[in-house]
Tab-separated table of C-alpha atoms in Angstrom:
chain	number	residue	atom	x	y	z
A	1	THR	CA	52.175	35.261	45.520
A	2	LEU	CA	48.387	35.501	45.458
A	3	MET	CA	45.935	36.417	48.181
A	4	GLN	CA	42.154	35.973	48.164
A	5	THR	CA	39.505	36.825	50.724
A	6	GLY	CA	36.599	34.575	51.672
A	7	ASN	CA	33.729	35.960	53.753
A	8	ALA	CA	31.271	33.709	55.573
A	9	GLY	CA	30.268	36.288	58.163
A	10	PHE	CA	26.589	36.307	57.177
A	11	GLU	CA	26.113	32.551	56.939
A	12	PRO	CA	23.612	31.123	59.467
A	13	GLY	CA	26.040	28.340	60.411
A	14	PRO	CA	29.295	26.611	59.484
A	15	SER	CA	29.708	25.983	55.777
A	16	ASP	CA	32.332	24.651	53.417
A	17	MET	CA	34.280	27.049	51.240
A	18	VAL	CA	36.411	26.345	48.193
A	19	ILE	CA	39.074	28.877	47.238
A	20	ASP	CA	41.034	28.028	44.118
A	21	PHE	CA	44.422	29.527	43.225
A	22	GLU	CA	45.883	29.523	39.751
A	23	LEU	CA	49.594	30.274	40.038
A	24	SER	CA	51.351	31.619	36.963
A	25	PRO	CA	55.104	31.957	36.432
A	26	GLY	CA	56.279	34.977	38.425
A	27	ARG	CA	57.986	37.970	36.876
A	28	SER	CA	60.830	39.932	38.426
A	29	LEU	CA	61.288	43.653	38.891
A	30	PRO	CA	64.908	44.659	39.512
A	31	GLY	CA	65.875	48.057	40.840
A	32	ARG	CA	68.150	50.193	42.948
A	33	VAL	CA	67.677	52.385	46.020
A	34	VAL	CA	69.695	55.611	46.170
A	35	ASP	CA	69.713	58.881	48.092
A	36	THR	CA	69.322	62.333	46.561
A	37	ASP	CA	73.057	62.359	45.675
A	38	MET	CA	72.688	59.006	43.888
A	39	ASN	CA	74.619	57.149	46.596
A	40	PRO	CA	73.418	53.567	47.178
A	41	ILE	CA	71.284	52.801	50.214
A	42	ALA	CA	71.664	49.355	51.778
A	43	GLY	CA	69.047	47.666	53.957
A	44	ALA	CA	66.014	49.407	52.484
A	45	ARG	CA	62.831	47.341	52.588
A	46	ILE	CA	60.886	47.427	49.322
A	47	GLU	CA	57.324	46.153	49.236
A	48	VAL	CA	54.928	46.152	46.287
A	49	GLN	CA	51.245	45.268	46.151
A	50	SER	CA	49.170	44.880	43.024
A	51	ILE	CA	46.516	47.453	42.184
A	52	GLY	CA	43.124	46.214	41.131
A	53	LYS	CA	40.653	43.484	41.895
A	54	GLU	CA	41.408	40.320	43.821
A	55	PRO	CA	43.375	38.134	43.802
A	56	GLN	CA	46.100	40.412	45.121
A	57	SER	CA	49.801	39.913	44.434
A	58	THR	CA	52.628	41.028	46.732
A	59	SER	CA	56.406	40.841	46.943
A	60	ILE	CA	59.060	42.090	49.373
A	61	ALA	CA	62.809	42.614	48.907
A	62	THR	CA	65.749	44.257	50.721
A	63	SER	CA	68.443	46.307	49.015
A	64	ASP	CA	72.054	45.071	49.215
A	65	GLU	CA	75.291	47.021	49.802
A	66	THR	CA	75.144	48.436	46.264
A	67	GLY	CA	71.505	49.502	46.705
A	68	HIS	CA	70.231	46.839	44.302
A	69	TYR	CA	67.104	44.773	44.949
A	70	ARG	CA	64.935	42.343	43.001
A	71	LEU	CA	61.237	41.735	43.541
A	72	ASP	CA	60.286	38.212	42.466
A	73	GLY	CA	57.004	36.380	42.037
A	74	LEU	CA	55.130	39.251	40.399
A	75	GLY	CA	52.141	38.966	38.099
A	76	THR	CA	51.201	41.095	35.133
A	77	SER	CA	49.478	43.758	37.250
A	78	THR	CA	50.471	47.307	37.984
A	79	TYR	CA	51.845	47.745	41.500
A	80	GLN	CA	52.139	50.365	44.203
A	81	LEU	CA	55.527	50.521	45.917
A	82	HIS	CA	56.425	51.364	49.508
A	83	ALA	CA	60.065	51.761	50.617
A	84	THR	CA	61.312	52.180	54.194
A	85	CYS	CA	64.794	52.556	55.644
A	86	LYS	CA	66.128	53.874	58.941
A	87	GLY	CA	67.359	57.448	58.541
A	88	TYR	CA	65.210	58.128	55.471
A	89	SER	CA	61.627	59.267	54.914
A	90	ASP	CA	59.246	56.587	53.684
A	91	LYS	CA	58.865	56.556	49.922
A	92	ASN	CA	55.567	55.767	48.208
A	93	VAL	CA	55.241	55.278	44.462
A	94	PRO	CA	51.546	54.935	43.573
A	95	LYS	CA	52.056	53.200	40.224
A	96	VAL	CA	54.868	50.953	38.987
A	97	ASP	CA	54.661	48.792	35.856
A	98	VAL	CA	56.208	45.353	36.238
A	99	THR	CA	57.744	45.740	32.772
A	100	ALA	CA	59.507	49.002	33.678
A	101	GLY	CA	62.944	47.357	33.765
A	102	GLU	CA	65.278	48.473	36.538
A	103	PHE	CA	63.240	50.765	38.759
A	104	GLN	CA	65.143	53.355	40.761
A	105	VAL	CA	63.846	54.457	44.156
A	106	VAL	CA	65.176	57.788	45.432
A	107	MET	CA	64.876	58.265	49.207
A	108	GLU	CA	65.376	61.548	51.067
A	109	PRO	CA	67.318	61.652	54.357
A	110	ARG	CA	65.515	62.610	57.515
A	111	GLY	CA	66.764	65.378	59.781
A	112	PHE	CA	67.936	65.573	63.393
A	113	VAL	CA	68.347	67.967	66.299
A	114	GLU	CA	70.849	68.192	69.131
A	115	GLY	CA	70.551	69.586	72.615
A	116	SER	CA	71.049	69.231	76.339
A	117	VAL	CA	68.971	68.775	79.486
A	118	SER	CA	69.887	70.473	82.766
A	119	ASN	CA	68.240	71.284	86.093
A	120	ALA	CA	67.458	74.728	87.494
A	121	SER	CA	70.953	75.093	88.983
A	122	GLY	CA	72.567	74.429	85.591
A	123	SER	CA	73.822	70.921	86.362
A	124	PRO	CA	73.293	68.355	83.596
A	125	VAL	CA	70.566	65.721	83.958
A	126	PRO	CA	72.326	62.460	83.024
A	127	HIS	CA	69.321	60.132	82.760
A	128	PHE	CA	66.178	61.265	80.985
A	129	ALA	CA	63.632	60.372	78.283
A	130	LEU	CA	62.389	62.544	75.446
A	131	TYR	CA	58.794	62.256	74.183
A	132	LEU	CA	58.283	63.554	70.660
A	133	MET	CA	55.236	65.726	69.948
A	134	ARG	CA	53.857	67.326	66.798
A	135	SER	CA	53.594	71.100	67.112
A	136	ARG	CA	50.477	72.681	65.589
A	137	PRO	CA	49.666	76.398	65.295
A	138	ASN	CA	46.893	77.523	67.662
A	139	ALA	CA	46.339	73.950	68.883
A	140	GLU	CA	47.599	71.654	71.620
A	141	ALA	CA	50.643	69.608	70.635
A	142	ASN	CA	49.948	65.896	70.308
A	143	TYR	CA	52.168	62.948	71.220
A	144	LEU	CA	53.569	60.841	68.368
A	145	ASN	CA	54.091	57.617	70.374
A	146	ASP	CA	57.848	58.068	69.913
A	147	HIS	CA	59.933	58.249	73.077
A	148	ARG	CA	63.645	57.586	73.547
A	149	SER	CA	65.835	57.207	76.632
A	150	PHE	CA	69.241	58.859	77.018
A	151	ASN	CA	72.162	58.370	79.393
A	152	ASP	CA	74.855	61.010	79.127
A	153	ALA	CA	76.930	62.544	81.919
A	154	GLY	CA	76.693	65.934	80.249
A	155	GLY	CA	72.949	65.699	79.643
A	156	ARG	CA	73.498	65.860	75.874
A	157	PHE	CA	71.339	64.176	73.257
A	158	THR	CA	70.957	63.737	69.511
A	159	LEU	CA	67.403	63.143	68.351
A	160	GLY	CA	67.529	61.771	64.838
A	161	ASP	CA	65.448	60.021	62.196
A	162	LEU	CA	62.894	62.863	62.066
A	163	ASP	CA	60.765	63.754	59.056
A	164	PRO	CA	60.686	67.473	58.186
A	165	GLY	CA	58.111	69.379	60.208
A	166	ASP	CA	57.429	71.266	63.420
A	167	TYR	CA	57.952	69.479	66.739
A	168	ILE	CA	58.137	69.803	70.522
A	169	VAL	CA	59.908	67.380	72.847
A	170	GLU	CA	58.891	66.691	76.432
A	171	ALA	CA	61.707	65.736	78.814
A	172	ARG	CA	60.976	63.382	81.740
A	173	ALA	CA	63.395	62.498	84.541
A	174	ASP	CA	63.110	61.141	88.078
A	175	GLY	CA	62.681	63.808	90.745
A	176	LEU	CA	61.903	66.559	88.215
A	177	ALA	CA	58.766	67.909	86.576
A	178	ASP	CA	58.027	67.053	82.955
A	179	THR	CA	59.327	69.935	80.818
A	180	ARG	CA	58.589	70.786	77.190
A	181	SER	CA	60.968	72.450	74.774
A	182	GLU	CA	60.140	75.380	72.557
A	183	SER	CA	58.681	74.502	69.170
A	184	PHE	CA	61.368	73.746	66.570
A	185	THR	CA	61.453	72.975	62.856
A	186	VAL	CA	63.256	69.973	61.388
A	187	GLY	CA	64.634	70.062	57.867
A	188	ARG	CA	66.797	67.727	55.826
A	189	GLY	CA	70.556	67.689	55.547
A	190	PRO	CA	73.765	66.616	57.277
A	191	ASP	CA	73.636	69.380	59.928
A	192	PRO	CA	71.361	69.544	63.000
A	193	SER	CA	68.197	71.541	62.383
A	194	ALA	CA	68.189	73.004	65.906
A	195	GLN	CA	70.129	73.177	69.179
A	196	LEU	CA	67.722	72.655	72.062
A	197	ARG	CA	68.326	73.556	75.710
A	198	ILE	CA	65.783	72.124	78.154
A	199	VAL	CA	65.892	73.314	81.772
A	200	MET	CA	63.947	71.112	84.192
A	201	THR	CA	62.735	72.147	87.653
A	202	ALA	CA	61.369	70.204	90.622
A	203	GLY	CA	57.877	71.402	89.697
A	204	GLY	CA	54.953	71.865	92.037
A	205	THR	CA	53.496	69.888	94.944
A	206	LEU	CA	49.764	69.487	95.414
A	207	THR	CA	48.452	68.168	98.742
A	208	GLY	CA	45.009	67.966	100.270
A	209	THR	CA	42.341	65.772	101.810
A	210	VAL	CA	39.283	63.857	100.656
A	211	VAL	CA	36.170	64.166	102.824
A	212	ASP	CA	32.496	63.237	102.573
A	213	ALA	CA	29.529	65.605	102.743
A	214	THR	CA	29.649	65.592	106.578
A	215	GLY	CA	33.359	66.446	106.667
A	216	LYS	CA	34.497	62.951	107.604
A	217	LEU	CA	37.883	62.002	106.183
A	218	VAL	CA	37.752	59.388	103.408
A	219	GLY	CA	40.601	56.931	102.821
A	220	GLY	CA	41.015	54.722	99.764
A	221	ALA	CA	39.690	57.327	97.326
A	222	SER	CA	41.287	57.491	93.867
A	223	VAL	CA	42.594	60.993	93.170
A	224	VAL	CA	43.617	61.876	89.607
A	225	ILE	CA	45.093	64.973	87.960
A	226	ASN	CA	43.692	65.437	84.445
A	227	PRO	CA	44.093	68.119	81.773
A	228	ASN	CA	41.772	71.022	82.567
A	229	ASN	CA	38.142	70.489	81.450
A	230	TYR	CA	38.841	66.789	80.776
A	231	VAL	CA	35.659	64.793	80.067
A	232	ASP	CA	35.690	61.104	80.957
A	233	SER	CA	33.209	59.994	78.283
A	234	ASN	CA	32.706	56.704	76.477
A	235	ILE	CA	33.784	58.359	73.224
A	236	SER	CA	37.089	59.484	74.739
A	237	LYS	CA	37.684	55.993	76.128
A	238	ILE	CA	37.123	54.427	72.704
A	239	PHE	CA	39.394	57.003	71.054
A	240	ASN	CA	42.160	56.343	73.597
A	241	MET	CA	41.916	52.619	72.899
A	242	ILE	CA	42.257	53.199	69.151
A	243	ALA	CA	44.997	55.819	69.398
A	244	PRO	CA	46.630	55.592	72.851
A	245	THR	CA	48.413	58.720	74.002
A	246	GLU	CA	51.618	59.077	75.989
A	247	GLU	CA	50.063	61.758	78.174
A	248	ARG	CA	51.442	61.490	81.711
A	249	GLU	CA	49.007	59.705	84.044
A	250	ARG	CA	49.002	61.145	87.560
A	251	SER	CA	46.958	59.253	90.127
A	252	THR	CA	47.217	58.326	93.794
A	253	GLU	CA	45.030	57.018	96.615
A	254	SER	CA	44.051	58.910	99.735
A	255	LYS	CA	45.480	57.498	102.946
A	256	GLY	CA	43.513	56.459	106.026
A	257	ASP	CA	43.496	60.058	107.250
A	258	GLY	CA	42.085	61.225	103.883
A	259	SER	CA	45.326	62.904	102.812
A	260	TYR	CA	46.880	62.718	99.353
A	261	ALA	CA	49.932	64.283	97.699
A	262	PHE	CA	51.359	64.793	94.207
A	263	GLU	CA	54.976	65.831	93.671
A	264	HIS	CA	56.929	67.148	90.688
A	265	VAL	CA	53.864	68.332	88.791
A	266	SER	CA	54.532	70.568	85.782
A	267	PRO	CA	53.193	74.071	86.472
A	268	GLY	CA	49.835	74.617	84.779
A	269	VAL	CA	46.068	74.552	85.133
A	270	TYR	CA	44.448	71.168	85.779
A	271	GLN	CA	41.308	69.261	86.667
A	272	VAL	CA	41.465	67.231	89.902
A	273	ARG	CA	39.050	64.335	90.327
A	274	ALA	CA	38.220	62.001	93.221
A	275	ASP	CA	36.362	58.675	93.065
A	276	HIS	CA	35.287	56.227	95.747
A	277	PRO	CA	32.917	53.241	95.464
A	278	ASP	CA	30.766	54.489	98.364
A	279	PHE	CA	30.259	58.025	97.008
A	280	ALA	CA	29.477	59.911	93.851
A	281	ALA	CA	32.501	61.135	91.926
A	282	PHE	CA	33.665	64.741	92.259
A	283	SER	CA	35.864	66.823	89.957
A	284	VAL	CA	36.982	70.439	90.003
A	285	ASN	CA	38.522	72.414	87.131
A	286	ASP	CA	40.836	75.441	86.904
A	287	ILE	CA	43.223	74.283	89.634
A	288	GLN	CA	46.451	76.263	89.253
A	289	ILE	CA	49.580	74.342	90.279
A	290	ASN	CA	52.668	76.523	90.649
A	291	ASP	CA	56.345	75.635	90.774
A	292	ASP	CA	57.272	75.299	94.448
A	293	ALA	CA	60.266	77.567	93.919
A	294	VAL	CA	57.955	80.351	92.706
A	295	HIS	CA	54.808	80.026	94.792
A	296	ALA	CA	53.542	77.477	97.310
A	297	ASN	CA	50.314	75.664	96.438
A	298	ALA	CA	47.426	75.781	98.897
A	299	PRO	CA	45.996	72.412	100.042
A	300	LEU	CA	42.961	71.280	98.034
A	301	LYS	CA	40.004	69.695	99.849
A	302	LEU	CA	37.881	67.351	97.711
A	303	THR	CA	34.360	66.761	99.034
A	304	LEU	CA	32.671	63.621	97.728
A	305	PRO	CA	28.865	63.944	97.411
A	306	LYS	CA	26.676	61.280	98.977
A	307	GLY	CA	26.047	58.556	96.437
A	308	ALA	CA	22.545	57.529	95.387
A	309	VAL	CA	21.481	53.982	94.571
A	310	ILE	CA	19.370	53.150	91.520
A	311	ALA	CA	18.088	49.581	91.228
A	312	GLY	CA	15.691	47.872	88.876
A	313	GLN	CA	15.037	44.928	86.622
A	314	ALA	CA	15.743	44.361	82.948
A	315	LEU	CA	12.845	42.794	81.033
A	316	ASP	CA	11.813	41.909	77.534
A	317	ASP	CA	8.439	40.662	76.217
A	318	THR	CA	9.010	37.200	77.693
A	319	GLY	CA	10.281	38.161	81.127
A	320	PRO	CA	13.559	38.888	82.958
A	321	MET	CA	16.735	39.436	80.902
A	322	ALA	CA	19.866	38.135	82.619
A	323	PHE	CA	23.427	39.458	82.129
A	324	CYS	CA	22.397	42.806	80.640
A	325	LYS	CA	24.880	45.641	81.000
A	326	VAL	CA	23.207	48.677	82.569
A	327	GLN	CA	24.963	52.029	82.415
A	328	ILE	CA	23.997	55.475	83.679
A	329	ASN	CA	25.500	58.788	82.569
A	330	GLN	CA	24.917	62.013	84.466
A	331	LYS	CA	23.859	64.755	82.078
A	332	ASP	CA	26.338	67.615	81.495
A	333	SER	CA	28.891	65.926	83.730
A	334	THR	CA	32.016	63.763	83.544
A	335	TYR	CA	30.377	61.002	85.627
């Protein structure tokens, strides 16, 4: 199999392109996939890609019950190999010669943890989801876009297929606040690396009103709870599009009487922001939300500043410019 790339991106207009392929008889690379105890691994996906200049050559195979595979249609190039299989860490071999004969791929098993989820009274939570996070020293844990749902009358779970490393899991369930586990370390082997016990509470309730600068109640305002000191910048928006996070989104809309309410919020310090088309946006940081069972939270009034209007005309050397996007950013602000 050969691949070539043609680029006409800088041509002033449509143009013809001729791409020739010269196919040569393909070679085969047989091999076997085994674990660290030399037991065969079935169902492993083996992919190789040639190293060097174009045209590129690729081949894909899957190991059988005895762990054997055969990559066909190879050229004379040197290849890099990538092997994947559920329950095992990905294996990368940077350089494989097509004349190596039977090539053995050794894959290492991933680890797993066990645990349970209960509420504050000790009763098991039967329906919940676990969101996997990477734990980092002296830094905020980050989501790994790996979440799994569980249904167990005893609230028990087994979280498997984990590469060695340090993790945190965040438990989410209806009617309860999101709750994170302690940091734990995953190793390899047939035994669980940790026994986790996650106790979920009802969390905190935040209520309040949205008003304008004269004190008049404002309905239809968007109210959002963000991480403390969150900055809603263009750069953060682009980054979230490239690498979306599984951070919990908490938003609501103020009612006709200006009131809003959030329930089951995890205790912590947050930024609360209000937006309305007829006003300037307003945000406040360092809002402490407590667990209702520990301390009641005082109502939070959000006062929207009067919005200003800026109008104008976009021009170039020849006159008006239609359909231009015009954007304004307030200095040293999240607006």
